[in-house]
Coordinates of C-alpha atoms and ligand atoms in Angstrom, one line a residue:
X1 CA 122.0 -114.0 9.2
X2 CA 121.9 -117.7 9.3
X3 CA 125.8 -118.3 8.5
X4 CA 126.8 -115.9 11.4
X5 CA 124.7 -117.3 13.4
X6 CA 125.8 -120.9 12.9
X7 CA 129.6 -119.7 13.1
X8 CA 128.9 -118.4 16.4
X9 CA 127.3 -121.5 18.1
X10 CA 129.8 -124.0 17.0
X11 CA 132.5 -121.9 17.5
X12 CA 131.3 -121.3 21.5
X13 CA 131.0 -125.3 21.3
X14 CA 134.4 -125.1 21.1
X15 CA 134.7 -125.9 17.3
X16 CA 137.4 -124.0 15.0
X17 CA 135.5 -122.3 12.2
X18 CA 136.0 -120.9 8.5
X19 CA 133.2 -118.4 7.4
X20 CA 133.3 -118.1 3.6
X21 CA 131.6 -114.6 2.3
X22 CA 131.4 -113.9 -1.6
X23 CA 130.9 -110.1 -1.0
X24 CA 132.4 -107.7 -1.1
X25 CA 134.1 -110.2 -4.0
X26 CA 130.8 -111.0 -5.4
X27 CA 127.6 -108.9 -5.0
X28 CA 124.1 -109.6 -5.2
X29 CA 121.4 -107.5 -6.2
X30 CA 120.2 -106.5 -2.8
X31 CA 123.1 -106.6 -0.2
X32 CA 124.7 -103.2 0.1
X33 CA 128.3 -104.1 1.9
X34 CA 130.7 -106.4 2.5
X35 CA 129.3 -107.1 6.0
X36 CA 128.6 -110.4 7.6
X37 CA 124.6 -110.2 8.7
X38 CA 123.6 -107.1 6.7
X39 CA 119.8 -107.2 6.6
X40 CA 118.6 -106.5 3.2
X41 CA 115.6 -104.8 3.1
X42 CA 113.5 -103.8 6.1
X43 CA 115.3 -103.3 9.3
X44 CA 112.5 -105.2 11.6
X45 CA 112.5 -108.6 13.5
X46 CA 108.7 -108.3 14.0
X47 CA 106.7 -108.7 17.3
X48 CA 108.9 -108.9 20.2
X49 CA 106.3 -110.3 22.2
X50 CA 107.2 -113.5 23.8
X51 CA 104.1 -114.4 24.7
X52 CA 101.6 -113.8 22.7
X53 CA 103.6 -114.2 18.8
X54 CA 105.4 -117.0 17.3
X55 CA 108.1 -114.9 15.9
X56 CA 108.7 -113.3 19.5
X57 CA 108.6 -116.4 20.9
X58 CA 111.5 -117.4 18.3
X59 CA 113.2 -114.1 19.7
X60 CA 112.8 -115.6 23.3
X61 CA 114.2 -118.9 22.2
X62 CA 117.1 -117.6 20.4
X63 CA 118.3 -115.2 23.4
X64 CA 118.1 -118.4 25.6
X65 CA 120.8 -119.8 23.5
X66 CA 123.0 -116.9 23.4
X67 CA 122.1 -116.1 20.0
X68 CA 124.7 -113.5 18.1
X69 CA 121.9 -112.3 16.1
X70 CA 119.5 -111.6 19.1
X71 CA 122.0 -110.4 21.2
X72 CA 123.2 -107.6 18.4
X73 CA 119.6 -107.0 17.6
X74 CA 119.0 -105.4 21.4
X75 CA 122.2 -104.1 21.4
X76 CA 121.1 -101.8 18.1
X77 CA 117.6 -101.8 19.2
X78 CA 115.6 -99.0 18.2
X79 CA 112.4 -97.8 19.4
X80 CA 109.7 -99.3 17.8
X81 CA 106.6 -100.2 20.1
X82 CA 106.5 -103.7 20.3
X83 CA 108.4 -105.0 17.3
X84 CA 111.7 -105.2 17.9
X85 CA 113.7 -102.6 14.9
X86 CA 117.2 -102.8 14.2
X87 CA 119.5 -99.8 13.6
X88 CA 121.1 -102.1 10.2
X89 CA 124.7 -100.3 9.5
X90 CA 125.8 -100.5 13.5
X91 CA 124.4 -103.8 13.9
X92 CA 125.5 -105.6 10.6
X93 CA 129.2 -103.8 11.7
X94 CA 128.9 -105.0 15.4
X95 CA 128.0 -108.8 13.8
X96 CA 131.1 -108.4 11.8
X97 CA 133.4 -107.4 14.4
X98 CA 132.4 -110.2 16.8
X99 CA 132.9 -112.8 14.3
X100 CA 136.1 -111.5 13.2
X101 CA 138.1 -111.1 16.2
X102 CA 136.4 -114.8 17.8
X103 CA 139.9 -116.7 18.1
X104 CA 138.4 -120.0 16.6
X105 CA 136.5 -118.3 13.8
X106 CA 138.3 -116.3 10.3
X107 CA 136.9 -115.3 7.2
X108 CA 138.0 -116.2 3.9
X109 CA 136.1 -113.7 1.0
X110 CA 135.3 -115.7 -1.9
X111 CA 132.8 -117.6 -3.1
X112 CA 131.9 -120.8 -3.4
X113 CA 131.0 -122.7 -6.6
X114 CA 130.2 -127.0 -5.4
X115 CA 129.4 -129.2 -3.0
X116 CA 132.9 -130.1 -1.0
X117 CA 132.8 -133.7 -0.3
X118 CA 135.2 -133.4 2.8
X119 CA 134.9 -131.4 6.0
X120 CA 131.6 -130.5 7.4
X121 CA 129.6 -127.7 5.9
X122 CA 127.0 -125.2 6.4
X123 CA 125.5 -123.7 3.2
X124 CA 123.8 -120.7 4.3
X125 CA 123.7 -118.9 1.4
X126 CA 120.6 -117.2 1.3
X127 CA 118.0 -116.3 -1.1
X128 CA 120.4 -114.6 -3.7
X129 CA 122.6 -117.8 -3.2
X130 CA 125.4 -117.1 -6.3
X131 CA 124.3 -118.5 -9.7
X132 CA 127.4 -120.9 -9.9
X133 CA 126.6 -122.6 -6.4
X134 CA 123.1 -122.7 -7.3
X135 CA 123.8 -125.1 -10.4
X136 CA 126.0 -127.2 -8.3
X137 CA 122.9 -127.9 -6.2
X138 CA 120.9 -128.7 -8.9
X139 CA 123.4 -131.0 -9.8
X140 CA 122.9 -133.0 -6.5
X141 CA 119.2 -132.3 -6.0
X142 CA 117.6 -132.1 -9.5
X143 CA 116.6 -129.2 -11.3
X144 CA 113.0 -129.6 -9.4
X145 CA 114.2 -129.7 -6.0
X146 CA 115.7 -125.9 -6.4
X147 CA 113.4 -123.3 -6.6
X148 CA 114.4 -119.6 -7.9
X149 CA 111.5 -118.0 -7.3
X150 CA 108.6 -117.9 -4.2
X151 CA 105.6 -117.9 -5.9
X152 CA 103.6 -117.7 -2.4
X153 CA 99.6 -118.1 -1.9
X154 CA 98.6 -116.8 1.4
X155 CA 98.1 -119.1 3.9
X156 CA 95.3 -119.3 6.2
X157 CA 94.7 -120.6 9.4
X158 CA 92.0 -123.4 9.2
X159 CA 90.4 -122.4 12.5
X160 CA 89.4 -118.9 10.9
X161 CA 87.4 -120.0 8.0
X162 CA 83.6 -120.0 8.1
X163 CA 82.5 -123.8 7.3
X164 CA 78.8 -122.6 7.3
X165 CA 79.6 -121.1 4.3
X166 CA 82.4 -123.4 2.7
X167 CA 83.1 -127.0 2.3
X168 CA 85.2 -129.6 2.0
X169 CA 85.8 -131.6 -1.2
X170 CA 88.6 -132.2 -3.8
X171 CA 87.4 -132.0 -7.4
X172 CA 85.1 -134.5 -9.0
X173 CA 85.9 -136.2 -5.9
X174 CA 88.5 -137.3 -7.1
X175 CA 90.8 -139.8 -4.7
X176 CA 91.0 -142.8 -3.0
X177 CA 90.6 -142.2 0.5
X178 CA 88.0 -139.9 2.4
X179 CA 90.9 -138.2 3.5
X180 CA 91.6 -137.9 0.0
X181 CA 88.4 -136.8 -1.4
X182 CA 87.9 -133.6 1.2
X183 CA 91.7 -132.3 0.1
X184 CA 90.1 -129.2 0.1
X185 CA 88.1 -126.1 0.9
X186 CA 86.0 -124.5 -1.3
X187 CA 84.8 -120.9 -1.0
X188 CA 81.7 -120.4 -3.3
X189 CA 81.2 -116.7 -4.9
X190 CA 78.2 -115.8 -7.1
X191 CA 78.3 -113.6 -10.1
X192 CA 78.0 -110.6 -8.3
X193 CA 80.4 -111.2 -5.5
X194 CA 82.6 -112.2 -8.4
X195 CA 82.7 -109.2 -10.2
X196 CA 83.4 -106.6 -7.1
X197 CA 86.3 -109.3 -6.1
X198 CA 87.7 -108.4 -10.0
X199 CA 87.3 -104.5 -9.2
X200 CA 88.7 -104.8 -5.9
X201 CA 91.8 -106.9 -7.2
X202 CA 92.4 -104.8 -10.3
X203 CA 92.6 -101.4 -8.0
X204 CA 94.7 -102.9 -5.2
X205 CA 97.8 -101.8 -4.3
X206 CA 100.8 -103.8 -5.5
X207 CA 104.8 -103.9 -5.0
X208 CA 106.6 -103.6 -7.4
X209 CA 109.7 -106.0 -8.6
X210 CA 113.4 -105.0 -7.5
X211 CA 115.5 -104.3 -9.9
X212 CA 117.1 -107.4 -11.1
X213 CA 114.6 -109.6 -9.5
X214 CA 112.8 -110.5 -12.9
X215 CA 114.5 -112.8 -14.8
X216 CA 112.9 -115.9 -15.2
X217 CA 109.6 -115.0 -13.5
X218 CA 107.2 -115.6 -15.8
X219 CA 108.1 -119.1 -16.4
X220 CA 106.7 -119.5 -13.3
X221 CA 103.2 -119.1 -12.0
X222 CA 101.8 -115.5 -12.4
X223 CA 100.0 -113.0 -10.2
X224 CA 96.4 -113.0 -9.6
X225 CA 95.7 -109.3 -10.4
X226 CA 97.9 -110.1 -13.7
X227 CA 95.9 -113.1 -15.0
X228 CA 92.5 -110.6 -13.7
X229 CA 93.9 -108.1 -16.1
X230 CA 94.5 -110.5 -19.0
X231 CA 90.4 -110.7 -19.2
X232 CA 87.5 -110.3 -16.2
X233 CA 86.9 -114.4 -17.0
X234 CA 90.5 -115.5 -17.1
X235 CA 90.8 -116.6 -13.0
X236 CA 86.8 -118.3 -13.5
X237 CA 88.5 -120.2 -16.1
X238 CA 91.9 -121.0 -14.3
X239 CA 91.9 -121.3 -10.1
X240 CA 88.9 -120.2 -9.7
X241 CA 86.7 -122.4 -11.9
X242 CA 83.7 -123.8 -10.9
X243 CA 83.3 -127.1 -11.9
X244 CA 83.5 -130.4 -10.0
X245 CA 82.0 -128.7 -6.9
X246 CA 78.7 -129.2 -5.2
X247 CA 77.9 -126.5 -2.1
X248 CA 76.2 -128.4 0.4
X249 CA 75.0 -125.8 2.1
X250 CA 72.9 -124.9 -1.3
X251 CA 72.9 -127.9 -3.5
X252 CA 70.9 -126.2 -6.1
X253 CA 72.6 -123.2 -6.5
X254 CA 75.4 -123.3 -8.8
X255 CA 78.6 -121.3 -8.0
X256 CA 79.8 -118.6 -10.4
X257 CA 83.2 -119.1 -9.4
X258 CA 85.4 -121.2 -6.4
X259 CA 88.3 -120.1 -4.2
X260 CA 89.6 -123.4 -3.5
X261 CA 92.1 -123.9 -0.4
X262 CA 94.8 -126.8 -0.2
X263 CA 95.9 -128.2 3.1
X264 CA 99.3 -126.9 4.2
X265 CA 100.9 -129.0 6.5
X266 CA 100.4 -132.4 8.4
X267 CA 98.8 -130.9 11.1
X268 CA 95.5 -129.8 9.3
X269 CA 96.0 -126.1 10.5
X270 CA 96.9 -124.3 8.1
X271 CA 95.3 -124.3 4.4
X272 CA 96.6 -122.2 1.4
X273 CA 94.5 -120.0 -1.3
X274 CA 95.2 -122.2 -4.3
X275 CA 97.0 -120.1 -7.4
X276 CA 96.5 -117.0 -5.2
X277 CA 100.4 -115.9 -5.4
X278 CA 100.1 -112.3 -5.9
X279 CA 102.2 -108.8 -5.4
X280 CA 99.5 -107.4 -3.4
X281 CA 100.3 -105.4 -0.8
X282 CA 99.8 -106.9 2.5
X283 CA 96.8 -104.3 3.3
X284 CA 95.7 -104.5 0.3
X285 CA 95.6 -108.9 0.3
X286 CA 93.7 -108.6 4.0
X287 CA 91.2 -106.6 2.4
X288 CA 90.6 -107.9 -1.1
X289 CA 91.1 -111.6 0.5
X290 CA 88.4 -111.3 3.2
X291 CA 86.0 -110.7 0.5
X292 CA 85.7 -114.4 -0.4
X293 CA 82.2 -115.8 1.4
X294 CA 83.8 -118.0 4.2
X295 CA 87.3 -116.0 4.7
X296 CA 85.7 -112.8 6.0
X297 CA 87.4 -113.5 9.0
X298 CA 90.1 -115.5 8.0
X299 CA 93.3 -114.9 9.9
X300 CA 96.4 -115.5 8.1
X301 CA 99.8 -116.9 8.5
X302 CA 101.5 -115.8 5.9
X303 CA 99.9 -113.4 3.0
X304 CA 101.4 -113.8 -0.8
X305 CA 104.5 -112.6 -2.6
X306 CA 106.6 -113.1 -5.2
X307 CA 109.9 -112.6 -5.2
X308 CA 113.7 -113.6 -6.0
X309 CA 114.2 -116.6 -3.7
X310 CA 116.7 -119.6 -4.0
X311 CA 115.2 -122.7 -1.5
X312 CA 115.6 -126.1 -1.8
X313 CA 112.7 -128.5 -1.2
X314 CA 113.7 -129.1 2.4
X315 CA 111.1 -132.0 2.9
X316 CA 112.1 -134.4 0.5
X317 CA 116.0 -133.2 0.5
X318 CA 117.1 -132.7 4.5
X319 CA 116.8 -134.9 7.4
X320 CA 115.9 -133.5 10.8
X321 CA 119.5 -132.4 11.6
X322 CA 119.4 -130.4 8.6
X323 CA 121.8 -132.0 6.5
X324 CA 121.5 -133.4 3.0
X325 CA 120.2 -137.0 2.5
X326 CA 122.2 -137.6 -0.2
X327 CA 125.7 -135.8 1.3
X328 CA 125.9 -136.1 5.4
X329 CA 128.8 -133.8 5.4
X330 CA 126.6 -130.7 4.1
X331 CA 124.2 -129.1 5.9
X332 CA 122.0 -126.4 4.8
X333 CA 120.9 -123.3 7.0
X334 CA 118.8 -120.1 6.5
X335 CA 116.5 -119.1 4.2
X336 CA 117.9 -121.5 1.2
X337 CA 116.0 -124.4 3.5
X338 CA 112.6 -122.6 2.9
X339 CA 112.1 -120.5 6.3
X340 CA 111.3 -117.0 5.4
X341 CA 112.9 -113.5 7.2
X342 CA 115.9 -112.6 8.9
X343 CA 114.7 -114.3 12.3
X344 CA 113.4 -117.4 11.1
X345 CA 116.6 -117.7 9.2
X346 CA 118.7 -116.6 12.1
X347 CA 117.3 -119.4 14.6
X348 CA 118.0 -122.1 11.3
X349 CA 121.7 -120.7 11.6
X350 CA 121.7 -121.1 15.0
X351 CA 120.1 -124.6 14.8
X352 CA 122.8 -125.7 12.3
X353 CA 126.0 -124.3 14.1
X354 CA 125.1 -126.5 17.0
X355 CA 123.9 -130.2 15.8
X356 CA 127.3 -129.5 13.3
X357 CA 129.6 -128.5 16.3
X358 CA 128.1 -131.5 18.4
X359 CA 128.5 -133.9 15.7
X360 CA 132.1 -132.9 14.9
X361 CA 132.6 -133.7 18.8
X362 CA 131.3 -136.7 18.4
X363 CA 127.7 -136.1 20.6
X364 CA 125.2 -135.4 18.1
X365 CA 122.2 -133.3 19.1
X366 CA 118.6 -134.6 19.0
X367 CA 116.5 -131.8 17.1
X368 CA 114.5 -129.6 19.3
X369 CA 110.5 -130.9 19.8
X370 CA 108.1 -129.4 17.5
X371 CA 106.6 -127.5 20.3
X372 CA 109.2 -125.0 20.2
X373 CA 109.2 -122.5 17.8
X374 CA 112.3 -123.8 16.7
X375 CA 111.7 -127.0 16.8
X376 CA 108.2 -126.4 14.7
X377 CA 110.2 -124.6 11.9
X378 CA 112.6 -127.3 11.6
X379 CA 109.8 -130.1 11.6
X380 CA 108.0 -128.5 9.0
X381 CA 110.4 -127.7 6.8
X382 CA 112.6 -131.5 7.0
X383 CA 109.1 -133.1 6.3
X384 CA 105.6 -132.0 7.7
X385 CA 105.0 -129.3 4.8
X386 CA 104.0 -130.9 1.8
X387 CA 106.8 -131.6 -0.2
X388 CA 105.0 -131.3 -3.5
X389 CA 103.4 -127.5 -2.8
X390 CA 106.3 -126.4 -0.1
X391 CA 107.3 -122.6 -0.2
X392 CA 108.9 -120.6 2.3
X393 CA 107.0 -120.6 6.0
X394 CA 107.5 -117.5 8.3
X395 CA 107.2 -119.1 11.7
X396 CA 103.3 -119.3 13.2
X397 CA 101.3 -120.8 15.4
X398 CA 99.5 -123.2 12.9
X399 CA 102.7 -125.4 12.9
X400 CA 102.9 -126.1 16.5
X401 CA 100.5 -129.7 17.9
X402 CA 97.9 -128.2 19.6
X403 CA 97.5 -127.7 23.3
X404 CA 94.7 -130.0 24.5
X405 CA 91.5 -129.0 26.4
X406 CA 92.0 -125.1 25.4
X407 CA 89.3 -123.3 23.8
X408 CA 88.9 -122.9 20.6
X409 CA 88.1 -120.0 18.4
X410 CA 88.9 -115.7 18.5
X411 CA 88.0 -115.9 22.4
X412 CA 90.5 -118.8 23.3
X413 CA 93.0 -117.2 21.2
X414 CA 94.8 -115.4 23.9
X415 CA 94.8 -118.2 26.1
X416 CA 95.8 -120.7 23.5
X417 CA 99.0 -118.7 22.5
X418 CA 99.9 -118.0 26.4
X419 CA 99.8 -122.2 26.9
X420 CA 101.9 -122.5 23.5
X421 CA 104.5 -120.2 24.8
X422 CA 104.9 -121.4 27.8
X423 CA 105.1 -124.9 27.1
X424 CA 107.6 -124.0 24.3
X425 CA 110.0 -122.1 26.8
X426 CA 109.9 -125.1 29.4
X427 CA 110.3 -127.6 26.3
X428 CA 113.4 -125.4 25.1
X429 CA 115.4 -124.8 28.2
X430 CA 115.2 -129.3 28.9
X431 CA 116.5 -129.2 24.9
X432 CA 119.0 -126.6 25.7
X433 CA 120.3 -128.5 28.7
X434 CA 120.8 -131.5 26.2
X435 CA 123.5 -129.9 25.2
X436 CA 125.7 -130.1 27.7
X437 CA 128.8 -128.8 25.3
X438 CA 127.1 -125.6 25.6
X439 CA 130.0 -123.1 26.9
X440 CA 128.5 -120.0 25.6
Ligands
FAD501 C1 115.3 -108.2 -1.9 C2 115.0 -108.9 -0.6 C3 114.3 -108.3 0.4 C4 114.1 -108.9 1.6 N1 113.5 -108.3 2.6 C5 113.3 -108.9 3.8 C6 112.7 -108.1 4.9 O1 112.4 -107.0 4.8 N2 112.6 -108.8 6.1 C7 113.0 -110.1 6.3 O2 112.9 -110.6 7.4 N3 113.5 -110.8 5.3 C8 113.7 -110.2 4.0 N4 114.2 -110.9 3.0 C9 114.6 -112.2 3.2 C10 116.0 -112.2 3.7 O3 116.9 -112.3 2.7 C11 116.2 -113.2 4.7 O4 115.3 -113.0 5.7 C12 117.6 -113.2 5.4 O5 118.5 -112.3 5.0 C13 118.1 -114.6 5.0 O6 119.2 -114.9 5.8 P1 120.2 -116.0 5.2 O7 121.3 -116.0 6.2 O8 119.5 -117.2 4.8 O9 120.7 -115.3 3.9 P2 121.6 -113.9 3.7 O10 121.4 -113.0 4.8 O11 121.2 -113.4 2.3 O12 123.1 -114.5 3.7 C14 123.6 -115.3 2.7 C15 125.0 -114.9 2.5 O13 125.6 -115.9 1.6 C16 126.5 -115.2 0.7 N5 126.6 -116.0 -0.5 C17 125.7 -116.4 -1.4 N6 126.2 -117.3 -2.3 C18 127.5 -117.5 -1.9 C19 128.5 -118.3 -2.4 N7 128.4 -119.1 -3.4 N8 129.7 -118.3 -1.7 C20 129.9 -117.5 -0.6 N9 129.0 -116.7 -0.1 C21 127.8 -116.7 -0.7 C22 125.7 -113.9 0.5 O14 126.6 -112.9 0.0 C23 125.2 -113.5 1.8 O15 126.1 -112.8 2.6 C24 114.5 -110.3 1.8 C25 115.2 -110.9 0.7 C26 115.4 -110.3 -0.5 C27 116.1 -111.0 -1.6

């Protein structure tokens, strides 16, 4: 997604491109063919609405820009109500054949295994980025800096949760600042509450692994339902422990157990479920999730997963063009920088193609403003997440700055989004006319 993407927009900035492929060479677990943008799983770009979603937003933003991906998408469009689904084999073959006969672009099939230190690069490699290239990362990055895995918690937008019933403090206070010393949210549960949360987590629906996606995946961090099955106490003694914590709301009641929420981003928006990284189906998380006292409404940005996914820590590794601090020449793009889904991924392609082709011609691009969707992935991935915690972010709402005097709250919502997406589109189209090499 992302590579094609990229090889596109440079190429229509009149740049002379080389896509490398490892497949059909090379496979991977999950791709199918040898074709350039294959999608891998479902066949669905999500809410097509432009005004009201983030992700159709992204859609909107990505058309604007004469976007390969977006372009193919409609042209394979199948009905869907208002998510936009793809019909995969005709659209990964229509991908294919546009980037093969573009007179400034050719394919070379094979893979590759380091870090080139001449040329300008994109590494879009994806989430099943080959095992040799992988290690050559880690050389550059440290082993830290490349994760294998998404171990995700859901993440929750902050305006949802019901502070009547939680609160803010870190543990035992702990911190120097104030700032420092409300890190968190706390959800209290009593013993009761408790135990219907264990029965309701140990008959949920889950997913189950793909095959090959194992290895290696319990060195990480494991699955709520699986520590719950490992004893009814085992979560009160691990996330969910109690201790350190005083409710204001009922300082004399003790809490049988604590769902404790981390913030997410710079912003303040968006909070995630501490150690909640789960298999969970996604009806199944809504449910069993909104049975914690103060998320009975919560709304969420992302839910959990766990899953086979190569990303770098994109905060403390890339700048805002994308490219790696340590090695200007390389750039990284897609899912690897830790966006999640084929759209998401797509518009990091797209991103990456251009400020590459511009700098090649010597008129490097500024990055797009953090109040397009665009623009707000590629802020928080190059530095507002939080380096130390940072997974893989579908793109949402909760990291774009708010829009002043709105209001807040379920009721606002509709209004809220409309302003965002406006003010996104107008804030685009000035970014897109900053690139003036444009000749798509
Ligand atoms: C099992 C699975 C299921 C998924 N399901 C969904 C889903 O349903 N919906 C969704 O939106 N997202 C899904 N994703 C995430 C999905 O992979 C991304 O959304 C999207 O494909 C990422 O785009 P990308 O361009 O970053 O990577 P990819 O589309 O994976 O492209 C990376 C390309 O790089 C090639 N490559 C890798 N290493 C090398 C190398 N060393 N040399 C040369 N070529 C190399 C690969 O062969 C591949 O063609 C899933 C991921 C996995 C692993």
């Amino acid at each position: 997604m992302a590579g094609s993407e990229a090889a596109w927009q440079a190429a229509h900035m009149g740049v002379d491109v080389v896509i490398h492929e490892m497949r059909p060479k090379v496979e991977t677990f999950a791709h199918k063919t040898g074709n350039l943008g294959e999608m891998v799983c479902s066949n669905s770009f999500r809410s097509d609405d432009d005004e009201q979603n983030a992700v159709g937003l992204l859609h909107w933003e990505m058309r604007a820009a004469n976007g390969l991906i977006m372009a193919t998408a409609d042209r394979h469009r199948l009905p869907a109500g208002g998510a936009l689904a793809v019909d995969r084999d005709p659209f990964a073959e229509t991908v294919t054949a546009q980037l093969t006969s573009h007179p400034r672009i050719s394919v070379s099939y094979e893979e590759i295994d380091h870090l080139p230190d001449q040329g300008q690069w994109i590494f879009a490699t994806g989430p099943l980025t080959s095992p040799a290239l992988g290690q050559a990362i880690q050389a550059e990055t440290g082993a830290e800096a490349l994760a294998f895995f998404d171990a995700i918690a859901p993440i929750v937008y902050a305006e949802s949760i019901d502070m009547d019933q939680a609160w803010l403090q870190s543990r035992y206070d702990k911190g120097e600042t104030e700032e420092e010393r409300t890190a968190y949210i706390n959800c209290p549960m009593d013993r009761d509450r408790y135990e219907a949360f264990i029965d309701a987590l140990l008959a949920a629906d889950k997913t189950e692994f793909h095959e090959g996606e194992t290895a290696g995946y319990f060195d990480g961090c494991l699955p709520i339902e699986v520590m719950a099955e490992r004893g009814r106490e085992t979560l009160r003694h691990g996330p969910m422990k109690p201790v350190g914590l005083t409710n204001p709301h009922q300082p004399e009641v003790k809490a049988h157990a604590v769902v404790q929420l981390r913030r997410d981003n710079a912003l303040g928006t968006l909070y995630n479920i501490v150690g909640f990284q789960t298999k969970m189906k996604y009806g199944a998380q809504t449910d069993v999730f909104r049975m914690i006292p103060g998320l009975q409404d919560a709304r969420f940005a992302r839910l959990g997963g766990i899953h086979r996914n190569t990303f770098l820590n994109s905060p403390t590794l890339l700048d805002a063009s994308m490219r790696l601090r340590s090695r200007p020449n390389i750039r990284f793009a897609g899912q690897i920088t830790g966006v999640e889904g084929y759209v998401e991924s797509a518009a990091m392609g797209l991103l990456a193609g251009r400020m590459a082709a511009a700098e090649l011609l010597g008129q490097p691009l500024a990055t797009p403003p953090n109040t397009t969707a665009t623009g707000a992935l590629i802020t928080h991935i190059s530095g507002g997440a939080e380096a130390r915690t940072f997974q893989p972010m579908n793109v949402n709402f909760g990291l774009f700055p708010p829009v002043e005097g709105l209001r807040g709250g379920r009721r606002g919502r509709k209004d809220r989004y409309k302003a965002y997406t406006d003010r996104a589109k107008a804030d685009w189209q000035a970014w897109l006319r900053q690139s003036v090499l444009d000749a798509a």
